[in-house]
Amino acid sequence: MNSSSASSSAPSLFSRLSSPADRLGFGAMQLPGRWAGPAVERATAVAVARRAVELGARHIDTAAFYFSATERANDILREALHPYPDVTIATKVGPLRTATGEMYAEARPEQLRGLVEENLRQLGIDALDLVYLRVGRLKAVGAVPLGERFAVLAALREEGLVRRLGVSNVSAEQLAEARAIAPVEAVQNRFGVLDQADGALVDECAGAGIAYMPFFALGGGHTDLESGNLRTVAERHGATAHQIALAWGLARSPAIVQIPGTSSLTHLEENMAAARIALDEDDLALLEPVAD
Ligand SMILES: NC(=O)c1ccc[n+]([C@@H]2O[C@H](COP(=O)([O-])OP(=O)(O)OC[C@H]3O[C@@H](n4cnc5c(N)ncnc54)[C@H](OP(=O)(O)O)[C@@H]3O)[C@@H](O)[C@H]2O)c1
């Protein structure tokens, strides 16, 4: 998708990514390996990124702040995919990380241009397809409201450094605050079959033609998916629970674009096949959240 000119008349992400296959993308956060965990071989990480696109991923989620002691997600994507034909690369700016990996603060407005330029340099392109302002939960936010920071990204979009804007880790009120400043094409919040608290915002995005890219659709690797009703539905379909978790999101809303993360070719093949799983009403009823 990367050419040098920014375009405001291009179809929205929501309308570009419409079929279940188009709405199954890839998250690059696992590619550099975890800070404290085992390193991922560069060749393996590059192969996973390339295979994701071969298997049909049209949307890849990354950030300059996705790095381990030895690797950066953006460098891996650049080696694997530059100049990124037929794929949208989404990046995020907001959190600041120390060189030793600790997220310590949210960027102030005057730091955001530098962070956008860092992503441009690392990815080797003139304009970013989609940039999220990622907010929330970090200390030292100070008194800078979301709107003041989002306005900086809106100005960078006017300048042509960014084509589309998104917001991440936001409430409905924060989404409205951003939309009052500039069009928001994507929201990236935590949401998944086992974590459906953000459902009202998913529906709001669908109604407004905004793509919703859930993170931790597979529980972030911290949750056991292979039990309970997820396991039952998986057995019905001869699938894995991870595949059902992804298929569930695709069925849950036309706004949802999945961005599962993996550094494993085997898991990638499994995840990308989830777009072919059609869940029926009985499956979906089983996967509804249990009331407290
Ligand atoms: N905006 C934000 O605040 C935010 C926060 C977190 C993440 N994100 C974005 O969301 C994307 C997804 O998040 P995530 O990667 O942390 O979580 P995730 O997609 O929910 O889960 C990834 C974890 O699941 C494992 N996994 C993946 N496929 C599997 C399979 N088929 N079977 C068994 N295990 C499997 C991965 O391990 P293996 O590598 O071994 O497969 C990894 O540990 C990230 O890449 C990133 O782009 C955004």
Short mmCIF file of C-alpha atoms and ligand atoms in Angstrom, two decimals:
data_model
loop_
_atom_site.label_atom_id
_atom_site.label_comp_id
_atom_site.label_asym_id
_atom_site.label_seq_id
_atom_site.Cartn_x
_atom_site.Cartn_y
_atom_site.Cartn_z
CA MET A 1 0.00 0.00 0.00
CA ASN A 2 2.96 2.32 0.33
CA SER A 3 3.39 4.99 -2.30
CA SER A 4 4.61 8.42 -1.46
CA SER A 5 1.39 10.45 -1.61
CA ALA A 6 -1.14 10.67 1.19
CA SER A 7 -4.74 10.18 0.12
CA SER A 8 -7.91 11.28 1.84
CA SER A 9 -10.19 9.95 -0.92
CA ALA A 10 -8.94 6.35 -0.62
CA PRO A 11 -11.52 3.82 0.62
CA SER A 12 -11.61 3.51 4.41
CA LEU A 13 -9.89 0.58 6.09
CA PHE A 14 -13.34 -0.63 7.15
CA SER A 15 -14.47 -0.90 3.53
CA ARG A 16 -11.12 -2.22 2.22
CA LEU A 17 -11.02 -5.02 4.77
CA SER A 18 -14.44 -6.58 4.36
CA SER A 19 -14.28 -10.36 3.84
CA PRO A 20 -13.25 -12.68 6.72
CA ALA A 21 -10.01 -13.46 4.86
CA ASP A 22 -9.21 -9.75 4.47
CA ARG A 23 -9.98 -9.24 8.17
CA LEU A 24 -7.36 -11.76 9.31
CA GLY A 25 -4.09 -9.86 9.61
CA PHE A 26 -0.92 -10.31 11.62
CA GLY A 27 0.62 -8.69 14.72
CA ALA A 28 4.41 -8.25 14.67
CA MET A 29 5.02 -7.81 18.39
CA GLN A 30 6.24 -11.39 18.88
CA LEU A 31 8.75 -11.26 16.00
CA PRO A 32 11.69 -9.74 17.92
CA GLY A 33 11.18 -12.19 20.81
CA ARG A 34 10.31 -11.16 24.34
CA TRP A 35 12.70 -9.11 26.42
CA ALA A 36 13.16 -11.74 29.07
CA GLY A 37 12.34 -14.70 26.86
CA PRO A 38 14.31 -16.67 24.30
CA ALA A 39 15.48 -14.77 21.21
CA VAL A 40 13.77 -15.48 17.89
CA GLU A 41 16.23 -16.20 15.06
CA ARG A 42 16.17 -13.30 12.55
CA ALA A 43 15.73 -15.75 9.64
CA THR A 44 12.72 -17.34 11.34
CA ALA A 45 11.12 -14.00 12.11
CA VAL A 46 11.60 -12.83 8.50
CA ALA A 47 10.14 -16.10 7.21
CA VAL A 48 7.08 -15.72 9.46
CA ALA A 49 6.41 -12.16 8.24
CA ARG A 50 6.75 -13.22 4.59
CA ARG A 51 4.57 -16.28 5.08
CA ALA A 52 1.86 -14.17 6.77
CA VAL A 53 1.50 -12.14 3.57
CA GLU A 54 1.70 -15.26 1.35
CA LEU A 55 -1.14 -16.72 3.40
CA GLY A 56 -3.27 -13.63 2.77
CA ALA A 57 -2.56 -11.15 5.58
CA ARG A 58 -3.31 -7.70 4.19
CA HIS A 59 -2.88 -5.82 7.45
CA ILE A 60 0.21 -5.95 9.69
CA ASP A 61 0.46 -4.30 13.08
CA THR A 62 3.82 -3.08 14.38
CA ALA A 63 5.50 -0.29 16.38
CA ALA A 64 9.00 1.10 16.83
CA PHE A 65 8.61 0.24 20.52
CA TYR A 66 8.36 -3.48 19.69
CA PHE A 67 11.94 -4.55 20.28
CA SER A 68 13.92 -7.06 22.31
CA ALA A 69 17.54 -6.94 23.41
CA THR A 70 18.61 -8.03 19.94
CA GLU A 71 15.88 -7.32 17.37
CA ARG A 72 13.29 -4.73 16.32
CA ALA A 73 9.95 -5.64 14.74
CA ASN A 74 10.24 -2.87 12.13
CA ASP A 75 13.68 -4.07 10.96
CA ILE A 76 12.31 -7.58 10.52
CA LEU A 77 9.31 -6.34 8.53
CA ARG A 78 11.57 -4.21 6.36
CA GLU A 79 13.86 -7.13 5.54
CA ALA A 80 10.86 -9.38 4.87
CA LEU A 81 8.44 -7.15 3.03
CA HIS A 82 9.81 -3.77 1.90
CA PRO A 83 8.31 -1.94 -0.05
CA TYR A 84 5.16 -3.61 1.34
CA PRO A 85 3.04 -4.13 -1.78
CA ASP A 86 -0.57 -5.15 -1.12
CA VAL A 87 -0.30 -4.83 2.65
CA THR A 88 -1.17 -2.08 5.09
CA ILE A 89 1.44 -1.49 7.78
CA ALA A 90 -0.01 -0.01 10.96
CA THR A 91 2.26 1.53 13.59
CA LYS A 92 1.65 3.04 17.00
CA VAL A 93 3.21 5.94 18.82
CA GLY A 94 2.76 6.97 22.42
CA PRO A 95 4.66 4.82 24.88
CA LEU A 96 8.31 5.60 25.54
CA ARG A 97 10.62 2.66 26.29
CA THR A 98 14.07 2.71 27.83
CA ALA A 99 16.92 1.03 25.95
CA THR A 100 16.52 -1.84 28.39
CA GLY A 101 12.90 -2.35 27.43
CA GLU A 102 10.92 -0.72 30.22
CA MET A 103 7.89 1.36 29.19
CA TYR A 104 8.22 4.41 31.39
CA ALA A 105 6.03 7.24 30.10
CA GLU A 106 3.71 8.50 27.38
CA ALA A 107 5.21 10.81 24.80
CA ARG A 108 4.36 14.47 25.06
CA PRO A 109 2.92 16.26 21.99
CA GLU A 110 6.30 17.67 20.95
CA GLN A 111 7.83 14.16 20.92
CA LEU A 112 5.28 12.61 18.54
CA ARG A 113 6.74 13.85 15.25
CA GLY A 114 10.08 12.29 16.15
CA LEU A 115 8.38 8.98 16.92
CA VAL A 116 6.52 9.01 13.58
CA GLU A 117 9.81 9.79 11.81
CA GLU A 118 11.51 6.93 13.66
CA ASN A 119 8.90 4.52 12.24
CA LEU A 120 9.35 5.98 8.74
CA ARG A 121 13.14 5.54 8.96
CA GLN A 122 12.99 2.02 10.33
CA LEU A 123 10.40 0.88 7.77
CA GLY A 124 12.15 2.72 4.91
CA ILE A 125 9.09 4.58 3.59
CA ASP A 126 7.93 8.18 3.05
CA ALA A 127 4.45 7.87 4.56
CA LEU A 128 2.88 5.55 7.13
CA ASP A 129 -0.37 3.81 6.15
CA LEU A 130 -1.94 3.97 9.62
CA VAL A 131 -0.65 5.44 12.86
CA TYR A 132 -2.41 4.95 16.19
CA LEU A 133 -2.04 7.24 19.14
CA ARG A 134 -1.69 4.59 21.84
CA VAL A 135 -2.66 5.97 25.23
CA GLY A 136 -3.37 4.81 28.69
CA ARG A 137 -2.18 3.03 31.74
CA LEU A 138 1.35 4.42 31.74
CA LYS A 139 2.53 6.71 34.49
CA ALA A 140 3.84 10.23 33.87
CA VAL A 141 1.10 11.08 31.38
CA GLY A 142 1.03 14.52 32.91
CA ALA A 143 -1.90 16.80 32.17
CA VAL A 144 -1.72 16.49 28.41
CA PRO A 145 -5.18 15.47 27.18
CA LEU A 146 -5.55 12.92 24.38
CA GLY A 147 -6.89 15.63 22.05
CA GLU A 148 -3.73 17.70 22.27
CA ARG A 149 -1.62 14.70 21.27
CA PHE A 150 -4.02 13.47 18.58
CA ALA A 151 -4.00 16.95 17.00
CA VAL A 152 -0.26 16.53 16.38
CA LEU A 153 -0.89 13.31 14.45
CA ALA A 154 -3.72 15.01 12.54
CA ALA A 155 -1.25 17.71 11.47
CA LEU A 156 1.25 15.04 10.35
CA ARG A 157 -1.55 13.51 8.28
CA GLU A 158 -2.21 16.88 6.65
CA GLU A 159 1.53 17.04 5.89
CA GLY A 160 1.39 13.64 4.20
CA LEU A 161 3.64 11.71 6.62
CA VAL A 162 0.65 9.63 7.72
CA ARG A 163 -2.32 8.47 5.62
CA ARG A 164 -4.78 7.24 8.25
CA LEU A 165 -5.19 7.71 11.98
CA GLY A 166 -6.21 5.42 14.79
CA VAL A 167 -6.42 5.38 18.58
CA SER A 168 -5.49 2.58 20.94
CA ASN A 169 -6.41 1.71 24.53
CA VAL A 170 -9.23 4.24 24.48
CA SER A 171 -12.64 4.67 26.07
CA ALA A 172 -15.72 5.72 24.06
CA GLU A 173 -15.19 9.26 25.38
CA GLN A 174 -11.59 9.34 24.19
CA LEU A 175 -12.63 8.01 20.77
CA ALA A 176 -15.19 10.82 20.51
CA GLU A 177 -12.54 13.36 21.55
CA ALA A 178 -10.22 12.14 18.77
CA ARG A 179 -13.00 12.03 16.14
CA ALA A 180 -13.81 15.67 16.86
CA ILE A 181 -10.27 16.52 15.69
CA ALA A 182 -9.77 14.28 12.64
CA PRO A 183 -11.24 11.11 11.10
CA VAL A 184 -10.40 7.98 13.08
CA GLU A 185 -10.17 4.89 10.86
CA ALA A 186 -9.19 2.29 13.44
CA VAL A 187 -9.43 1.52 17.13
CA GLN A 188 -7.06 -0.97 18.77
CA ASN A 189 -8.20 -2.13 22.20
CA ARG A 190 -8.03 -5.33 24.20
CA PHE A 191 -10.85 -7.66 23.20
CA GLY A 192 -11.35 -11.35 22.66
CA VAL A 193 -13.69 -14.26 23.19
CA LEU A 194 -12.57 -14.59 26.81
CA ASP A 195 -12.43 -10.84 27.37
CA GLN A 196 -15.53 -9.20 25.91
CA ALA A 197 -15.76 -6.11 28.13
CA ASP A 198 -15.17 -3.72 25.21
CA GLY A 199 -18.11 -5.10 23.18
CA ALA A 200 -20.11 -1.85 23.16
CA LEU A 201 -17.18 0.00 21.60
CA VAL A 202 -16.81 -2.76 18.98
CA ASP A 203 -20.45 -2.19 18.03
CA GLU A 204 -20.01 1.57 18.00
CA CYS A 205 -17.05 1.20 15.63
CA ALA A 206 -19.05 -1.08 13.31
CA GLY A 207 -21.85 1.49 13.21
CA ALA A 208 -19.42 4.30 12.44
CA GLY A 209 -17.42 2.44 9.77
CA ILE A 210 -14.30 2.29 11.95
CA ALA A 211 -12.12 -0.84 11.87
CA TYR A 212 -11.57 -2.43 15.29
CA MET A 213 -8.28 -4.33 15.67
CA PRO A 214 -8.40 -6.25 18.96
CA PHE A 215 -5.16 -7.02 20.69
CA PHE A 216 -4.79 -10.18 22.82
CA ALA A 217 -7.46 -11.99 20.76
CA LEU A 218 -5.47 -15.11 21.77
CA GLY A 219 -5.09 -13.97 25.35
CA GLY A 220 -1.59 -12.60 24.76
CA GLY A 221 -0.11 -16.00 25.53
CA HIS A 222 -1.10 -15.61 29.19
CA THR A 223 -4.47 -17.39 29.07
CA ASP A 224 -5.33 -21.06 28.69
CA LEU A 225 -7.66 -21.20 25.69
CA GLU A 226 -7.76 -24.99 25.47
CA SER A 227 -10.58 -25.56 27.94
CA GLY A 228 -14.30 -25.01 28.52
CA ASN A 229 -16.67 -24.04 25.72
CA LEU A 230 -13.87 -22.89 23.47
CA ARG A 231 -12.54 -26.46 23.52
CA THR A 232 -16.06 -27.83 22.87
CA VAL A 233 -16.55 -25.61 19.81
CA ALA A 234 -13.03 -26.43 18.60
CA GLU A 235 -13.81 -30.16 18.73
CA ARG A 236 -17.03 -29.62 16.73
CA HIS A 237 -15.00 -28.03 13.94
CA GLY A 238 -11.91 -30.24 14.14
CA ALA A 239 -10.02 -27.05 14.89
CA THR A 240 -7.85 -25.68 17.68
CA ALA A 241 -9.17 -23.33 20.36
CA HIS A 242 -6.83 -20.62 19.03
CA GLN A 243 -8.48 -20.91 15.62
CA ILE A 244 -11.94 -20.69 17.18
CA ALA A 245 -10.93 -17.60 19.16
CA LEU A 246 -9.93 -15.90 15.90
CA ALA A 247 -13.00 -17.12 13.97
CA TRP A 248 -15.21 -15.90 16.82
CA GLY A 249 -13.89 -12.34 16.47
CA LEU A 250 -14.46 -12.38 12.72
CA ALA A 251 -18.04 -13.53 13.30
CA ARG A 252 -18.61 -11.13 16.22
CA SER A 253 -18.42 -7.95 14.14
CA PRO A 254 -17.65 -6.84 10.58
CA ALA A 255 -15.47 -4.13 12.17
CA ILE A 256 -13.02 -6.66 13.63
CA VAL A 257 -9.67 -7.15 11.93
CA GLN A 258 -7.67 -9.79 13.79
CA ILE A 259 -3.96 -9.22 14.41
CA PRO A 260 -2.80 -12.42 16.16
CA GLY A 261 0.86 -12.45 17.10
CA THR A 262 3.24 -15.35 16.67
CA SER A 263 6.87 -16.06 15.91
CA SER A 264 6.08 -19.66 14.97
CA LEU A 265 5.46 -20.74 11.37
CA THR A 266 3.28 -23.61 12.60
CA HIS A 267 1.08 -21.29 14.69
CA LEU A 268 0.92 -18.81 11.82
CA GLU A 269 -0.39 -21.44 9.38
CA GLU A 270 -2.95 -22.48 11.99
CA ASN A 271 -4.04 -18.91 12.69
CA MET A 272 -4.39 -17.88 9.05
CA ALA A 273 -6.61 -20.90 8.36
CA ALA A 274 -9.13 -19.58 10.91
CA ALA A 275 -10.77 -17.33 8.29
CA ARG A 276 -12.22 -20.49 6.71
CA ILE A 277 -14.05 -21.57 9.88
CA ALA A 278 -17.72 -20.56 9.86
CA LEU A 279 -19.27 -20.61 13.33
CA ASP A 280 -23.01 -21.23 13.59
CA GLU A 281 -25.59 -19.87 16.05
CA ASP A 282 -25.05 -22.75 18.49
CA ASP A 283 -21.30 -22.14 18.54
CA LEU A 284 -21.78 -18.41 19.10
CA ALA A 285 -24.26 -19.02 21.92
CA LEU A 286 -21.73 -21.27 23.65
CA LEU A 287 -19.10 -18.55 23.40
CA GLU A 288 -21.20 -15.78 24.93
CA PRO A 289 -19.75 -14.46 28.19
CA VAL A 290 -21.12 -16.05 31.35
CA ALA A 291 -22.99 -13.47 33.44
CA ASP A 292 -21.53 -12.86 36.93
N1 LIG B 1 -2.21 -1.53 21.46
C1 LIG B 1 -1.71 -2.23 22.45
O1 LIG B 1 -1.67 -1.78 23.59
C2 LIG B 1 -1.23 -3.64 22.17
C3 LIG B 1 -0.84 -4.45 23.24
C4 LIG B 1 -0.40 -5.73 22.94
C5 LIG B 1 -0.34 -6.18 21.63
N2 LIG B 1 -0.71 -5.36 20.61
C6 LIG B 1 -0.73 -5.84 19.21
O2 LIG B 1 -1.56 -6.98 19.14
C7 LIG B 1 -0.87 -8.07 18.53
C8 LIG B 1 -1.32 -9.33 19.20
O3 LIG B 1 -0.91 -9.33 20.55
P1 LIG B 1 -0.01 -10.46 21.19
O4 LIG B 1 0.86 -11.09 20.18
O5 LIG B 1 0.64 -9.91 22.40
O6 LIG B 1 -1.11 -11.48 21.73
P2 LIG B 1 -2.02 -12.63 21.06
O7 LIG B 1 -2.06 -12.50 19.58
O8 LIG B 1 -3.27 -12.67 21.83
O9 LIG B 1 -1.22 -13.94 21.48
C9 LIG B 1 0.11 -14.17 21.12
C10 LIG B 1 0.59 -15.34 21.95
O10 LIG B 1 -0.13 -16.51 21.57
C11 LIG B 1 0.77 -17.49 21.08
N3 LIG B 1 0.13 -18.09 19.90
C12 LIG B 1 -0.16 -17.48 18.73
N4 LIG B 1 -0.78 -18.33 17.89
C13 LIG B 1 -0.88 -19.51 18.56
C14 LIG B 1 -1.43 -20.77 18.22
N5 LIG B 1 -2.00 -21.00 17.04
N6 LIG B 1 -1.35 -21.77 19.15
C15 LIG B 1 -0.78 -21.57 20.35
N7 LIG B 1 -0.24 -20.37 20.74
C16 LIG B 1 -0.30 -19.36 19.84
C17 LIG B 1 2.06 -16.77 20.75
O11 LIG B 1 3.15 -17.61 20.96
P3 LIG B 1 4.04 -18.16 19.73
O12 LIG B 1 4.91 -17.03 19.27
O13 LIG B 1 4.78 -19.29 20.33
O14 LIG B 1 3.06 -18.61 18.67
C18 LIG B 1 2.06 -15.64 21.76
O15 LIG B 1 2.55 -16.07 23.02
C19 LIG B 1 0.61 -7.76 18.73
O16 LIG B 1 1.41 -8.38 17.75
C20 LIG B 1 0.63 -6.28 18.64
O17 LIG B 1 0.76 -5.92 17.29
C21 LIG B 1 -1.16 -4.11 20.86
#
